[in-house]
Amino acid sequence: MRDSYTILADGSAILKPALDERSYRFLKLNNNLHVLVIHDASTDRAGASLDVNVGSFADKNYGVPGLAHFCEHLLFMGTAKYPAENTYSSYLAKHSGHSNAYTAAEHTNYYFEVSADHLEGALDRFAQFFICPLFSTSCKDREICAVDSENKKNLQNDLWRMYQLDKLTSNPAHPYNSFSTGNLATLNDEPASRGVNVRDVLLRFYCEQYSANLMSLVVLGRQSLDVLTEWVLLKFSDVPDHGLARPFYDGCPLYAPEQMCKLTCARPIMVSNKLEVSFPIPSDMEQQWRSKPAQYYSHLLGHESKGSLLYFLKNLNWVNELSAGNMKVCQGTSLFMVELELTPDGLANWQAVLAHLFEYLHMVKLQPPQLWLWREISDMSKIDFCFRQKTGTASTVSKMSNALHKFAQNLYIPPENLLDYTILRDFDPAEITAYGAHLVPSNLRITITSQLLDDLPEREKWYGTEYSFDDIPGDLMSRLHKVSQNPALHLPVPNTFIPKDFTVHGQKAVEPLRHPHLICDTCKFETWYKQDDTFCVPKGYINITIHAPPLGASVEAAAMGTLLCELFDDALADLKYYASIVGLSSSIFQYRDAFSLKFGGYNDKLPALLELVLRNLVAFAPTEDRLEPIKYKVTKALVNAAYENPYTQIGNHFLQFVNEKTHTDAQKLAALERISFDDLSRFAKSLWEQGVFVQTLIHGNFEYAAAALVHTLIKDICKPLPAISEMAAEVYQKVNFQSHVLETAEHARYEMVLTDPVNVNSCIEYFIQIGRICAENARLRVLTNLLCVILLEPCFNQLRTKEQLGYVVFSGYRLNRSHFGMRILVQSERPCEYLEFRIEKFLERFRTKKLGAEFTEDAFAKFKQALKLKKLTKLNNLHEECSSYWTHINDGYYDFEQKQRDVAILDTITKKEFLLFVSEHLAFGAGHQSARISVYLKSQKQPLFDRNKNFSAVVHNYMYENDHDKDVVSDVLDEIIERSKFDTVAVADELCKKLSIADAAAFKEKFTAQIEARTQSPTPPEYSKGQLYTLDSEFKSSHALGGRPEPVTELKSLYYPKEEARL
C-alpha cells in the first residue's frame, strides 16, 4: 500500500504552533490527489473537506452562469453507491454531524463534521460524490429552485450588488466579468430557450473540470496517521485524474486599460456613504509569502492612532471607519483596497478625503521602509502563530483544504510550511517599495455608494443596481498627482502593548474544573475566577457587566446608553487600536440595564489595558464635537437593520415580542431624534447616582494573586459609585429581567411588514413554548433537546429539499429569558400563512409517521447518542470556555454543569417517555398542551407562482400527507405530472394505476376536489392561526411575566474553596 502514495511532508518536518498536539502527514496519492491527514488524539469531533480548484470562473466556458454553483448543490443528491438523496445528511444527523459547501471564483469547497467514532462511515459517503455522483434528474429542478432562492436571498445585499457591479465594469475577456451565483433564468429558462439540457451541460462540466489532480483533501480524526492514510487510500484512490491544468490568467488583466482611472457611483440598499479605492496588483502575492509587502501598507493605512489617516479624517468629522488590505482575486491578480465609511459631510468632501489618502501614501513613500515597524508586524505574526489555539473541526478542515493548493501546485511555499506560512519572515525594502509603486493615481479605480446620489442612468442586469461609470474628473487626477506633505499625518509611535512575558502559570488537569469560583459575593460586586487548567496558553479574558438602573429605564435611556458607548469607544480609539494590533481586544456595548465590557488576549498586558479603559469610562463626559457623526453612525445601523435578510431580523423581533423592557428599532430611532447634547450630558452625569452592581469573570492564565489584583483594581475604580442596594435579594430583583409567557395551549401571532419594499422574501418563526427554565424542568429540557436533534434532518429534507419552500430552513432549540422550547424558521417567497400551514403539516406527519413503526429502539438509541456526543463535545479554545461561563453568569441561572447533568438524565429517558412527550407537545387540536407563537415578517411584494408550479406543489403535498410518497417517489411523480400536462383528472388516472387503488372512483373524487381547490388557493382558509398582535406592547400588557432567573444551585456551593482568600 505504501507504493500507492508519496509523502510530501510528515511528522516533525511540518512546523507547528507550540501548543499544537496534533500530528500531520501531507501526501499525494497515485491519482495526484493531494491529502493532509491530521491525527488529534483528544478530539471528539472528526471531519473532512475536499476543495476542488475550479469555481465559477469556469462557467464562461459552458455559457451557463451559475453552473459551478449548481454543481455544488446537485452533487450532494445521491451517488451510485448511496442513491437516496438524503443518505449523507441523514447519516450525519444521526451521528451529531453536519455539512456544508461553497462555490468561489476558483474553488468549490465541500466539508463535513461528525462524531469521532463515525468518521469512516461519513468519509465513505463523502468520497462517492467525487467518484460517481448521480446528478439525479428528479433533483435537478428542485436544486435549480434552491439556487434561485439563494440568489434572491442576496438580491438586496449591498456586498453582492457592489461585487457584481465591479465585475460588470471589468475586462470582458477575464472570467471575473461574469455572474456567478446563477438563478432560474440562467439555469433553466435561457438554456431551455436554446434547446440545451442543463443537466447534460452539468455532466460535461463535472467530467471536464473535476479531476483528482485539482483536488485537495483534508481528513481530521483521532485515529492514527496510518489508519487515516489507509482510509483515504481505500476511499479516494478511485477519484478520476484527468491531468487538468490549474486555472491560469497571467497576461489577462482584471481591468482593461480603458477601465482604469474610473469613477463608479451607485445607489445602495442600505443607508451608507462609502468611498472605495482600489489598486489592481498584477500578482497574487504568493511568491512573496516570506516578505508579504502588502502587510506593510495595510498596517499603516488601516492604523487608527494619532497621525493616521483615519484619526485625521475623524477630526474633520468626515469619516467614521476605514479599512485597508490586499485581497487575492485569482491566480495572478490581487487588489489593494481602501474602504472609508463617510459621514454626510465626508460625502460632500469626498474629493478632499481622497486627496488626504494620497497625502498619507506620499508621507509613507518619502521615507524608506522602516525596520522597526516591520519588526513589530513580524514579531506579532510569530507570537500569534506560536500560541495559535484550535478552531472547530469543520472550520479547520475547510480552511486547510482550500489553502493546501498553495503547497500542492506551486513551488513557492515548501510543504513543511503548510501551517506557518502566515509568518512574516523577511524584511525586503525593495519588495515593499515595488508594491507601493502600484498605489498611485494612474492605477486607480474609485467607487462611491450613497442613497444621496442622483443622475445614475445605468442599471446592472442581475441585481438592478442603479449606477454611473465615468472617468475620474481631470482636475481631481491632477490634484492627486500633486499632493504634498501634510504635517498632521505621520507614522505611528512604537507600540507599548506588545507582550513580553509568555509564562504559562497553570497546567493541564486530568479532570478540569467545570466552573469558575466565586471569589467575591457582595451587594456591589460579584467576581468569578478560574485559572486555565485545560488549554495552557498565555492568554486571558476579563468580562465585566456594570449594571446601572437608569440604562434600562426607558427607550430614551437605552438610546443614550448606546450613544455613550459609541462616543466612549470613539474617544479611546487611539489607545484601543494600539492594543488590538498586538492581540489585545476590548469592547463595550449596552446590554439591558448595563454596560458590558470584554477584554481578551495575551494576559501580560491585559490588566493595564483594563485599567486604562475602566478609569476613563467611570469618569467619561461626552463632548459635543463628535456627537453628530456618532449619532449618524448609530442611526444608520438601526435603519439598515430593517434591510437585512428577513431570517436575520426575525429572531430579534421574537425576543422583542416576549422579553420585558425591550424596544424596537423604530422606537430607538424616534428616541435618537429627540436626544440633544444637553440631554446626553445630563444623563451621563447622573448615570451612576442610583448605584451599580458589578459582575466580573477573570479567566485564563491568571494565578489567584493576579486575579485578586484585578478584582481590587475594579473595586478601587468603582469605589466612588454607590451600590444599587444593600440587600442582595433586591439587587438580583433589579438586574435580572424576565419574559412574558403564554398560557397553556395558547397560540399568538405577531405580524410585521418588511421595511424593504422590494425584498421578495417573507419569513416565519414558529415557536412551541415547552417549559420554564428551572432546575425542576431539567428533564423536560432534555426531552426538548432530543426532539430537536431528531427533527433536524427530516425538517430540512421535507421543507427545504422536497417542498422547496426556500433556501433558508432550519429548526432547533430556542430560549428566551424565562422559558425554553423549539422553533422552525423558514424564509420564502411564499406567504407566511402558507409556510405555517406546511410547518404544521410537517409536524403532524413527523409525529404520526416518522415517529411511528419505522422509529425503532435502535434508531432512538442512535439519536440519544448523537445528543450525548453533542453535549459532551469538548471546547476548542479558551475563548469558547470563557464565553460559555459568561453566558451562564449573565443569564442568572449559573448552570455551569448543565451539560453533564443533561447527559445523566438522557441516559434514563426511554422511547416510551419520549413519544408521550411528543404527543403532548406536538399534537394539534383538543388536548395539546404547548403554547405557540408564530412570528410573521411579511414581504410587501405579492408572490408570483403560476398555476403549474402551484399544481405540482399541491400534488406532491397530497402524496406526502396521505402517505403515498414512498409508493410513488418524487422523480416518478414529476414524470406523471408532466406527461399528464398538469391535468388533474389525467394525473388521478395514472396514480390509480400506479398505486393499485381498489376504489378508483372514490380516490379520484377526493384527489381532484382537493387538488383543484388547493391549486386555486394553496393556503387553507383556517390560516393564519392564533390571536393577532401587531404591536409587542399589546401582547405584553395582556400576558404575565414568566419569573426571574434563579440560580440552579446555591451560589455558596461555588465559593472559592480557600475561605481566607475570598475577597
CSV table of C-alpha atoms in Angstrom, one decimal, residues 44-437:
chain,number,residue,atom,x,y,z
A,44,ASP,CA,-14.4,14.1,19.9
A,45,ARG,CA,-15.3,15.7,16.5
A,46,ALA,CA,-13.9,14.4,13.2
A,47,GLY,CA,-14.3,15.7,9.7
A,48,ALA,CA,-13.1,16.1,6.2
A,49,SER,CA,-13.1,18.7,3.4
A,50,LEU,CA,-12.3,18.4,-0.2
A,51,ASP,CA,-11.5,21.5,-2.2
A,52,VAL,CA,-11.7,21.5,-6.0
A,53,ASN,CA,-9.5,24.1,-7.7
A,54,VAL,CA,-12.3,25.1,-10.0
A,55,GLY,CA,-15.1,27.5,-9.4
A,56,SER,CA,-17.5,30.0,-11.0
A,57,PHE,CA,-14.7,31.3,-13.3
A,58,ALA,CA,-15.2,28.1,-15.3
A,59,ASP,CA,-18.8,28.9,-16.1
A,60,LYS,CA,-17.9,31.1,-19.1
A,61,ASN,CA,-16.6,28.0,-21.0
A,62,TYR,CA,-20.1,26.5,-20.9
A,63,GLY,CA,-22.3,29.5,-21.4
A,64,VAL,CA,-24.3,28.8,-18.3
A,65,PRO,CA,-23.8,31.4,-15.5
A,66,GLY,CA,-24.1,29.7,-12.1
A,67,LEU,CA,-23.1,26.2,-13.4
A,68,ALA,CA,-20.3,25.6,-10.9
A,69,HIS,CA,-22.6,26.7,-8.1
A,70,PHE,CA,-25.4,24.4,-9.4
A,71,CYS,CA,-22.9,21.5,-9.5
A,72,GLU,CA,-22.1,22.1,-5.8
A,73,HIS,CA,-25.8,21.9,-5.0
A,74,LEU,CA,-26.7,18.8,-7.0
A,75,LEU,CA,-23.5,16.9,-6.1
A,76,PHE,CA,-25.0,16.1,-2.7
A,77,MET,CA,-28.1,14.5,-4.1
A,78,GLY,CA,-27.2,10.8,-4.2
A,79,THR,CA,-24.4,8.6,-5.6
A,80,ALA,CA,-24.2,5.2,-7.3
A,81,LYS,CA,-23.2,3.6,-4.0
A,82,TYR,CA,-25.6,5.6,-1.9
A,83,PRO,CA,-28.5,6.5,-4.3
A,84,ALA,CA,-31.0,8.0,-1.7
A,85,GLU,CA,-30.7,11.8,-1.9
A,86,ASN,CA,-30.6,12.2,1.9
A,87,THR,CA,-28.3,9.3,2.8
A,88,TYR,CA,-25.4,11.6,3.5
A,89,SER,CA,-27.3,14.2,5.5
A,90,SER,CA,-29.3,11.5,7.4
A,91,TYR,CA,-26.1,9.7,8.4
A,92,LEU,CA,-24.5,12.9,9.7
A,93,ALA,CA,-27.7,13.9,11.6
A,94,LYS,CA,-27.8,10.5,13.4
A,95,HIS,CA,-24.2,10.9,14.5
A,96,SER,CA,-24.2,14.5,15.7
A,97,GLY,CA,-22.8,15.8,12.4
A,98,HIS,CA,-23.4,18.5,9.8
A,99,SER,CA,-22.1,19.5,6.4
A,100,ASN,CA,-21.9,22.4,4.0
A,101,ALA,CA,-20.2,23.7,0.8
A,102,TYR,CA,-19.5,26.9,-1.0
A,103,THR,CA,-18.5,28.0,-4.5
A,104,ALA,CA,-15.9,30.7,-5.0
A,105,ALA,CA,-14.2,32.1,-8.2
A,106,GLU,CA,-11.5,29.4,-8.4
A,107,HIS,CA,-12.6,26.9,-5.7
A,108,THR,CA,-15.5,24.7,-4.7
A,109,ASN,CA,-15.2,23.6,-1.1
A,110,TYR,CA,-17.1,20.7,0.5
A,111,TYR,CA,-16.8,19.8,4.1
A,112,PHE,CA,-18.5,17.9,7.0
A,113,GLU,CA,-18.1,17.3,10.7
A,114,VAL,CA,-19.3,14.2,12.7
A,115,SER,CA,-18.7,12.5,16.0
A,116,ALA,CA,-15.2,11.0,16.0
A,117,ASP,CA,-16.4,7.4,16.2
A,118,HIS,CA,-18.3,7.7,12.9
A,119,LEU,CA,-15.7,9.3,10.7
A,120,GLU,CA,-15.2,6.2,8.4
A,121,GLY,CA,-18.8,5.9,7.5
A,122,ALA,CA,-19.1,9.6,6.7
A,123,LEU,CA,-15.9,9.5,4.8
A,124,ASP,CA,-17.1,6.7,2.6
A,125,ARG,CA,-20.3,8.5,1.7
A,126,PHE,CA,-18.4,11.8,1.1
A,127,ALA,CA,-15.9,10.2,-1.2
A,128,GLN,CA,-18.6,8.9,-3.5
A,129,PHE,CA,-19.5,12.5,-4.5
A,130,PHE,CA,-16.2,12.7,-6.4
A,131,ILE,CA,-16.3,9.2,-7.8
A,132,CYS,CA,-19.8,8.5,-9.1
A,133,PRO,CA,-22.5,11.2,-8.3
A,134,LEU,CA,-25.9,10.6,-9.8
A,135,PHE,CA,-26.9,14.2,-10.6
A,136,SER,CA,-30.5,12.9,-10.5
A,137,THR,CA,-33.0,14.3,-12.9
A,138,SER,CA,-35.6,14.4,-10.2
A,139,CYS,CA,-33.4,16.6,-8.0
A,140,LYS,CA,-32.3,18.9,-10.9
A,141,ASP,CA,-35.4,21.2,-10.9
A,142,ARG,CA,-35.6,21.3,-7.1
A,143,GLU,CA,-31.9,22.3,-6.8
A,144,ILE,CA,-32.3,24.9,-9.5
A,145,CYS,CA,-35.1,26.4,-7.4
A,146,ALA,CA,-32.7,26.2,-4.4
A,147,VAL,CA,-30.0,28.1,-6.3
A,148,ASP,CA,-32.6,30.7,-7.4
A,149,SER,CA,-33.9,31.1,-3.8
A,150,GLU,CA,-30.3,31.6,-2.6
A,151,ASN,CA,-29.8,34.2,-5.3
A,152,LYS,CA,-33.0,36.0,-4.3
A,153,LYS,CA,-31.8,36.0,-0.7
A,154,ASN,CA,-28.8,38.1,-1.9
A,155,LEU,CA,-30.6,40.5,-4.2
A,156,GLN,CA,-30.9,43.2,-1.5
A,157,ASN,CA,-27.4,42.6,-0.1
A,158,ASP,CA,-25.1,45.5,-0.9
A,159,LEU,CA,-22.0,43.4,-0.8
A,160,TRP,CA,-23.3,41.1,-3.5
A,161,ARG,CA,-24.7,44.1,-5.5
A,162,MET,CA,-21.4,46.1,-5.5
A,163,TYR,CA,-19.3,43.0,-6.2
A,164,GLN,CA,-21.4,42.3,-9.3
A,165,LEU,CA,-21.1,45.9,-10.3
A,166,ASP,CA,-17.3,45.8,-10.1
A,167,LYS,CA,-17.4,42.6,-12.2
A,168,LEU,CA,-19.6,44.2,-14.8
A,169,THR,CA,-17.1,47.1,-15.2
A,170,SER,CA,-14.1,44.7,-15.5
A,171,ASN,CA,-12.3,43.2,-18.5
A,172,PRO,CA,-14.8,41.2,-20.7
A,173,ALA,CA,-12.0,38.8,-21.6
A,174,HIS,CA,-11.4,37.9,-18.0
A,175,PRO,CA,-13.7,35.3,-16.3
A,176,TYR,CA,-14.1,37.8,-13.4
A,177,ASN,CA,-16.6,39.5,-15.7
A,178,SER,CA,-19.4,37.2,-15.0
A,179,PHE,CA,-22.5,36.4,-12.9
A,180,SER,CA,-21.5,33.5,-10.7
A,181,THR,CA,-24.5,32.6,-8.4
A,182,GLY,CA,-27.0,31.6,-11.1
A,183,ASN,CA,-30.8,31.7,-11.0
A,184,LEU,CA,-33.8,30.2,-12.6
A,185,ALA,CA,-33.3,32.2,-15.8
A,186,THR,CA,-29.6,31.2,-16.3
A,187,LEU,CA,-30.0,27.6,-15.2
A,188,ASN,CA,-33.4,26.8,-16.7
A,189,ASP,CA,-35.2,29.3,-18.9
A,190,GLU,CA,-32.3,30.5,-21.1
A,191,PRO,CA,-30.8,27.1,-21.7
A,192,ALA,CA,-34.2,25.7,-22.5
A,193,SER,CA,-34.9,28.5,-25.0
A,194,ARG,CA,-31.7,27.4,-26.8
A,195,GLY,CA,-32.7,23.8,-26.7
A,196,VAL,CA,-30.0,23.0,-24.2
A,197,ASN,CA,-30.5,20.4,-21.4
A,198,VAL,CA,-28.7,22.0,-18.5
A,199,ARG,CA,-28.2,18.6,-16.8
A,200,ASP,CA,-26.2,17.4,-19.9
A,201,VAL,CA,-24.1,20.5,-19.6
A,202,LEU,CA,-23.6,19.9,-15.9
A,203,LEU,CA,-22.4,16.3,-16.6
A,204,ARG,CA,-19.9,17.6,-19.1
A,205,PHE,CA,-18.7,20.3,-16.7
A,206,TYR,CA,-18.2,17.7,-13.9
A,207,CYS,CA,-16.3,15.3,-16.2
A,208,GLU,CA,-14.1,18.0,-17.7
A,209,GLN,CA,-13.4,20.1,-14.5
A,210,TYR,CA,-13.5,17.7,-11.5
A,211,SER,CA,-10.1,16.0,-11.6
A,212,ALA,CA,-8.1,14.4,-8.7
A,213,ASN,CA,-5.0,16.5,-9.6
A,214,LEU,CA,-7.0,19.7,-8.9
A,215,MET,CA,-8.3,18.4,-5.6
A,216,SER,CA,-7.1,18.9,-2.1
A,217,LEU,CA,-8.4,16.7,0.7
A,218,VAL,CA,-8.1,17.2,4.5
A,219,VAL,CA,-9.2,14.5,7.0
A,220,LEU,CA,-9.1,15.0,10.7
A,221,GLY,CA,-9.8,12.3,13.2
A,222,ARG,CA,-8.5,10.7,16.4
A,223,GLN,CA,-7.3,7.6,14.6
A,224,SER,CA,-3.5,7.3,13.9
A,225,LEU,CA,-2.0,8.8,10.8
A,226,ASP,CA,-1.5,5.3,9.4
A,227,VAL,CA,-5.2,4.4,9.8
A,228,LEU,CA,-6.4,7.8,8.4
A,229,THR,CA,-4.0,7.3,5.5
A,230,GLU,CA,-5.4,3.8,4.9
A,231,TRP,CA,-9.0,5.1,4.8
A,232,VAL,CA,-8.1,7.8,2.4
A,233,LEU,CA,-6.4,5.3,0.1
A,234,LEU,CA,-9.4,2.9,0.2
A,235,LYS,CA,-12.0,5.6,-0.4
A,236,PHE,CA,-10.4,8.2,-2.6
A,237,SER,CA,-8.0,6.3,-4.9
A,238,ASP,CA,-10.8,5.9,-7.4
A,239,VAL,CA,-11.3,9.6,-7.8
A,240,PRO,CA,-10.5,10.0,-11.5
A,241,ASP,CA,-7.5,12.0,-12.6
A,242,HIS,CA,-7.8,13.8,-15.9
A,243,GLY,CA,-4.5,15.6,-15.7
A,244,LEU,CA,-6.1,19.1,-15.9
A,245,ALA,CA,-4.1,22.3,-15.8
A,246,ARG,CA,-4.6,24.7,-12.9
A,247,PRO,CA,-6.5,27.9,-13.7
A,248,PHE,CA,-4.1,30.4,-15.1
A,249,TYR,CA,-4.8,34.0,-16.1
A,250,ASP,CA,-1.4,35.6,-16.4
A,251,GLY,CA,-1.4,38.1,-19.3
A,252,CYS,CA,-5.1,38.8,-19.0
A,253,PRO,CA,-5.5,41.9,-16.8
A,254,LEU,CA,-8.5,42.2,-14.5
A,255,TYR,CA,-9.4,45.6,-15.9
A,256,ALA,CA,-8.6,46.7,-19.4
A,257,PRO,CA,-6.6,49.9,-19.8
A,258,GLU,CA,-9.7,51.9,-20.7
A,259,GLN,CA,-11.4,50.7,-17.5
A,260,MET,CA,-8.7,52.3,-15.2
A,261,CYS,CA,-8.9,55.8,-13.6
A,262,LYS,CA,-12.7,55.3,-13.5
A,263,LEU,CA,-15.3,56.6,-11.1
A,264,THR,CA,-18.4,54.4,-10.3
A,265,CYS,CA,-21.3,55.9,-8.5
A,266,ALA,CA,-24.0,53.6,-7.2
A,267,ARG,CA,-27.1,53.7,-5.0
A,268,PRO,CA,-27.1,51.1,-2.3
A,269,ILE,CA,-30.0,49.4,-0.5
A,270,MET,CA,-28.6,50.3,3.0
A,271,VAL,CA,-28.0,53.8,4.4
A,272,SER,CA,-24.3,54.2,3.7
A,273,ASN,CA,-21.9,56.7,2.3
A,274,LYS,CA,-18.9,54.7,1.2
A,275,LEU,CA,-15.8,55.6,-0.7
A,276,GLU,CA,-13.9,52.6,-2.0
A,277,VAL,CA,-10.5,53.0,-3.6
A,278,SER,CA,-8.9,50.0,-5.4
A,279,PHE,CA,-5.5,49.5,-6.9
A,280,PRO,CA,-5.0,46.4,-9.1
A,281,ILE,CA,-1.9,44.4,-8.3
A,282,PRO,CA,-0.6,42.2,-11.2
A,283,SER,CA,0.3,39.4,-8.8
A,284,ASP,CA,-1.5,37.1,-6.4
A,285,MET,CA,1.4,37.7,-4.0
A,286,GLU,CA,2.1,34.1,-3.3
A,287,GLN,CA,5.7,34.3,-4.5
A,288,GLN,CA,6.2,37.0,-1.8
A,289,TRP,CA,5.0,34.7,1.0
A,290,ARG,CA,8.1,35.3,3.1
A,291,SER,CA,8.1,39.1,2.9
A,292,LYS,CA,4.3,39.9,2.4
A,293,PRO,CA,4.9,43.5,1.4
A,294,ALA,CA,1.2,44.3,1.3
A,295,GLN,CA,1.1,44.0,5.1
A,296,TYR,CA,3.3,47.0,5.5
A,297,TYR,CA,0.8,49.2,3.7
A,298,SER,CA,-2.3,47.7,5.2
A,299,HIS,CA,-0.8,48.1,8.7
A,300,LEU,CA,-0.1,51.8,8.1
A,301,LEU,CA,-3.2,52.8,6.1
A,302,GLY,CA,-5.5,50.8,8.5
A,303,HIS,CA,-4.0,52.4,11.6
A,304,GLU,CA,-6.3,54.4,13.9
A,305,SER,CA,-3.7,56.2,16.1
A,306,LYS,CA,-2.8,59.8,16.2
A,307,GLY,CA,-1.1,60.8,12.9
A,308,SER,CA,-3.0,58.1,11.0
A,309,LEU,CA,-5.3,58.9,8.0
A,310,LEU,CA,-8.4,57.8,10.0
A,311,TYR,CA,-7.5,59.9,13.0
A,312,PHE,CA,-7.1,62.9,10.8
A,313,LEU,CA,-10.3,62.4,8.9
A,314,LYS,CA,-12.4,61.7,12.0
A,315,ASN,CA,-11.2,65.0,13.5
A,316,LEU,CA,-12.7,66.7,10.4
A,317,ASN,CA,-15.9,64.7,11.0
A,318,TRP,CA,-15.7,63.3,7.5
A,319,VAL,CA,-15.0,59.6,8.2
A,320,ASN,CA,-16.2,57.2,10.9
A,321,GLU,CA,-14.5,53.9,9.7
A,322,LEU,CA,-11.6,52.9,7.5
A,323,SER,CA,-10.2,49.5,6.5
A,324,ALA,CA,-7.3,48.6,4.1
A,325,GLY,CA,-5.7,45.5,2.8
A,326,ASN,CA,-4.7,43.2,0.0
A,327,MET,CA,-7.3,40.8,-1.4
A,328,LYS,CA,-6.4,38.0,-3.8
A,329,VAL,CA,-8.9,37.9,-6.7
A,330,CYS,CA,-7.5,34.9,-8.6
A,331,GLN,CA,-4.3,33.4,-9.8
A,332,GLY,CA,-2.1,36.3,-11.0
A,333,THR,CA,-4.1,39.1,-9.6
A,334,SER,CA,-5.0,40.9,-6.4
A,335,LEU,CA,-6.4,44.2,-5.3
A,336,PHE,CA,-5.3,46.6,-2.6
A,337,MET,CA,-8.5,48.1,-1.2
A,338,VAL,CA,-9.1,51.1,1.0
A,339,GLU,CA,-12.7,51.5,2.2
A,340,LEU,CA,-13.9,54.6,4.0
A,341,GLU,CA,-17.3,55.0,5.7
A,342,LEU,CA,-18.1,58.6,5.2
A,343,THR,CA,-20.3,61.0,7.1
A,344,PRO,CA,-22.7,63.2,5.1
A,345,ASP,CA,-20.1,65.9,5.4
A,346,GLY,CA,-17.5,63.5,4.2
A,347,LEU,CA,-19.6,62.6,1.2
A,348,ALA,CA,-19.8,66.3,0.3
A,349,ASN,CA,-16.0,66.4,0.5
A,350,TRP,CA,-15.1,63.0,-0.9
A,351,GLN,CA,-12.5,64.5,-3.3
A,352,ALA,CA,-10.7,66.1,-0.4
A,353,VAL,CA,-10.8,62.7,1.5
A,354,LEU,CA,-9.2,61.0,-1.5
A,355,ALA,CA,-6.5,63.7,-1.7
A,356,HIS,CA,-5.7,63.1,2.0
A,357,LEU,CA,-5.4,59.4,1.3
A,358,PHE,CA,-2.7,60.2,-1.3
A,359,GLU,CA,-1.1,62.6,1.1
A,360,TYR,CA,-0.7,59.8,3.5
A,361,LEU,CA,0.8,57.5,0.9
A,362,HIS,CA,3.1,60.3,-0.1
A,363,MET,CA,4.3,60.6,3.5
A,364,VAL,CA,4.9,56.8,3.7
A,365,LYS,CA,6.9,56.7,0.5
A,366,LEU,CA,9.0,59.7,1.3
A,367,GLN,CA,11.0,57.6,3.8
A,368,PRO,CA,12.4,54.1,3.2
A,369,PRO,CA,10.6,51.1,4.7
A,370,GLN,CA,11.1,51.2,8.5
A,371,LEU,CA,12.7,48.2,10.0
A,372,TRP,CA,11.3,48.8,13.5
A,373,LEU,CA,7.7,48.9,12.0
A,374,TRP,CA,8.2,45.8,10.0
A,375,ARG,CA,9.7,44.1,13.1
A,376,GLU,CA,6.6,44.9,15.2
A,377,ILE,CA,4.4,43.3,12.5
A,378,SER,CA,6.7,40.3,12.1
A,379,ASP,CA,7.0,39.7,15.9
A,380,MET,CA,3.3,39.6,16.3
A,381,SER,CA,2.9,37.2,13.4
A,382,LYS,CA,5.3,34.9,15.1
A,383,ILE,CA,3.7,35.3,18.5
A,384,ASP,CA,0.2,34.7,17.1
A,385,PHE,CA,1.4,31.5,15.3
A,386,CYS,CA,3.2,30.2,18.3
A,387,PHE,CA,0.2,30.4,20.5
A,388,ARG,CA,-2.5,29.7,18.0
A,389,GLN,CA,-5.3,27.6,19.5
A,390,LYS,CA,-7.6,25.1,18.0
A,391,THR,CA,-10.6,26.0,16.0
A,392,GLY,CA,-13.6,23.8,15.3
A,393,THR,CA,-13.2,20.7,13.1
A,394,ALA,CA,-15.3,21.9,10.2
A,395,SER,CA,-13.6,25.3,10.1
A,396,THR,CA,-10.2,23.7,10.3
A,397,VAL,CA,-10.6,21.2,7.5
A,398,SER,CA,-12.4,23.6,5.2
A,399,LYS,CA,-9.7,26.3,5.5
A,400,MET,CA,-6.9,23.8,5.2
A,401,SER,CA,-8.2,22.1,2.1
A,402,ASN,CA,-8.6,25.5,0.4
A,403,ALA,CA,-5.0,26.5,1.4
A,404,LEU,CA,-3.5,23.2,0.5
A,405,HIS,CA,-3.3,24.1,-3.2
A,406,LYS,CA,-0.6,26.7,-2.3
A,407,PHE,CA,1.7,23.8,-1.4
A,408,ALA,CA,0.4,21.2,-3.8
A,409,GLN,CA,0.6,23.0,-7.1
A,410,ASN,CA,3.3,25.6,-6.9
A,411,LEU,CA,6.9,25.6,-5.8
A,412,TYR,CA,6.9,28.9,-3.9
A,413,ILE,CA,5.9,27.6,-0.5
A,414,PRO,CA,7.6,24.4,0.8
A,415,PRO,CA,5.2,21.7,2.1
A,416,GLU,CA,6.8,21.9,5.6
A,417,ASN,CA,5.4,25.4,5.9
A,418,LEU,CA,1.8,24.5,5.3
A,419,LEU,CA,0.9,25.6,8.8
A,420,ASP,CA,3.3,28.5,9.4
A,421,TYR,CA,3.2,30.2,6.0
A,422,THR,CA,1.4,33.1,7.6
A,423,ILE,CA,4.5,34.3,9.5
A,424,LEU,CA,6.2,37.4,8.2
A,425,ARG,CA,9.8,36.2,7.7
A,426,ASP,CA,11.9,38.6,5.6
A,427,PHE,CA,12.4,42.3,5.7
A,428,ASP,CA,12.7,43.2,2.0
A,429,PRO,CA,12.6,47.0,1.4
A,430,ALA,CA,12.8,46.6,-2.3
A,431,GLU,CA,9.6,44.4,-2.4
A,432,ILE,CA,7.8,46.9,-0.1
A,433,THR,CA,8.8,49.8,-2.4
A,434,ALA,CA,7.8,47.8,-5.5
A,435,TYR,CA,4.4,47.1,-4.1
A,436,GLY,CA,3.9,50.7,-3.1
A,437,ALA,CA,4.6,51.7,-6.7
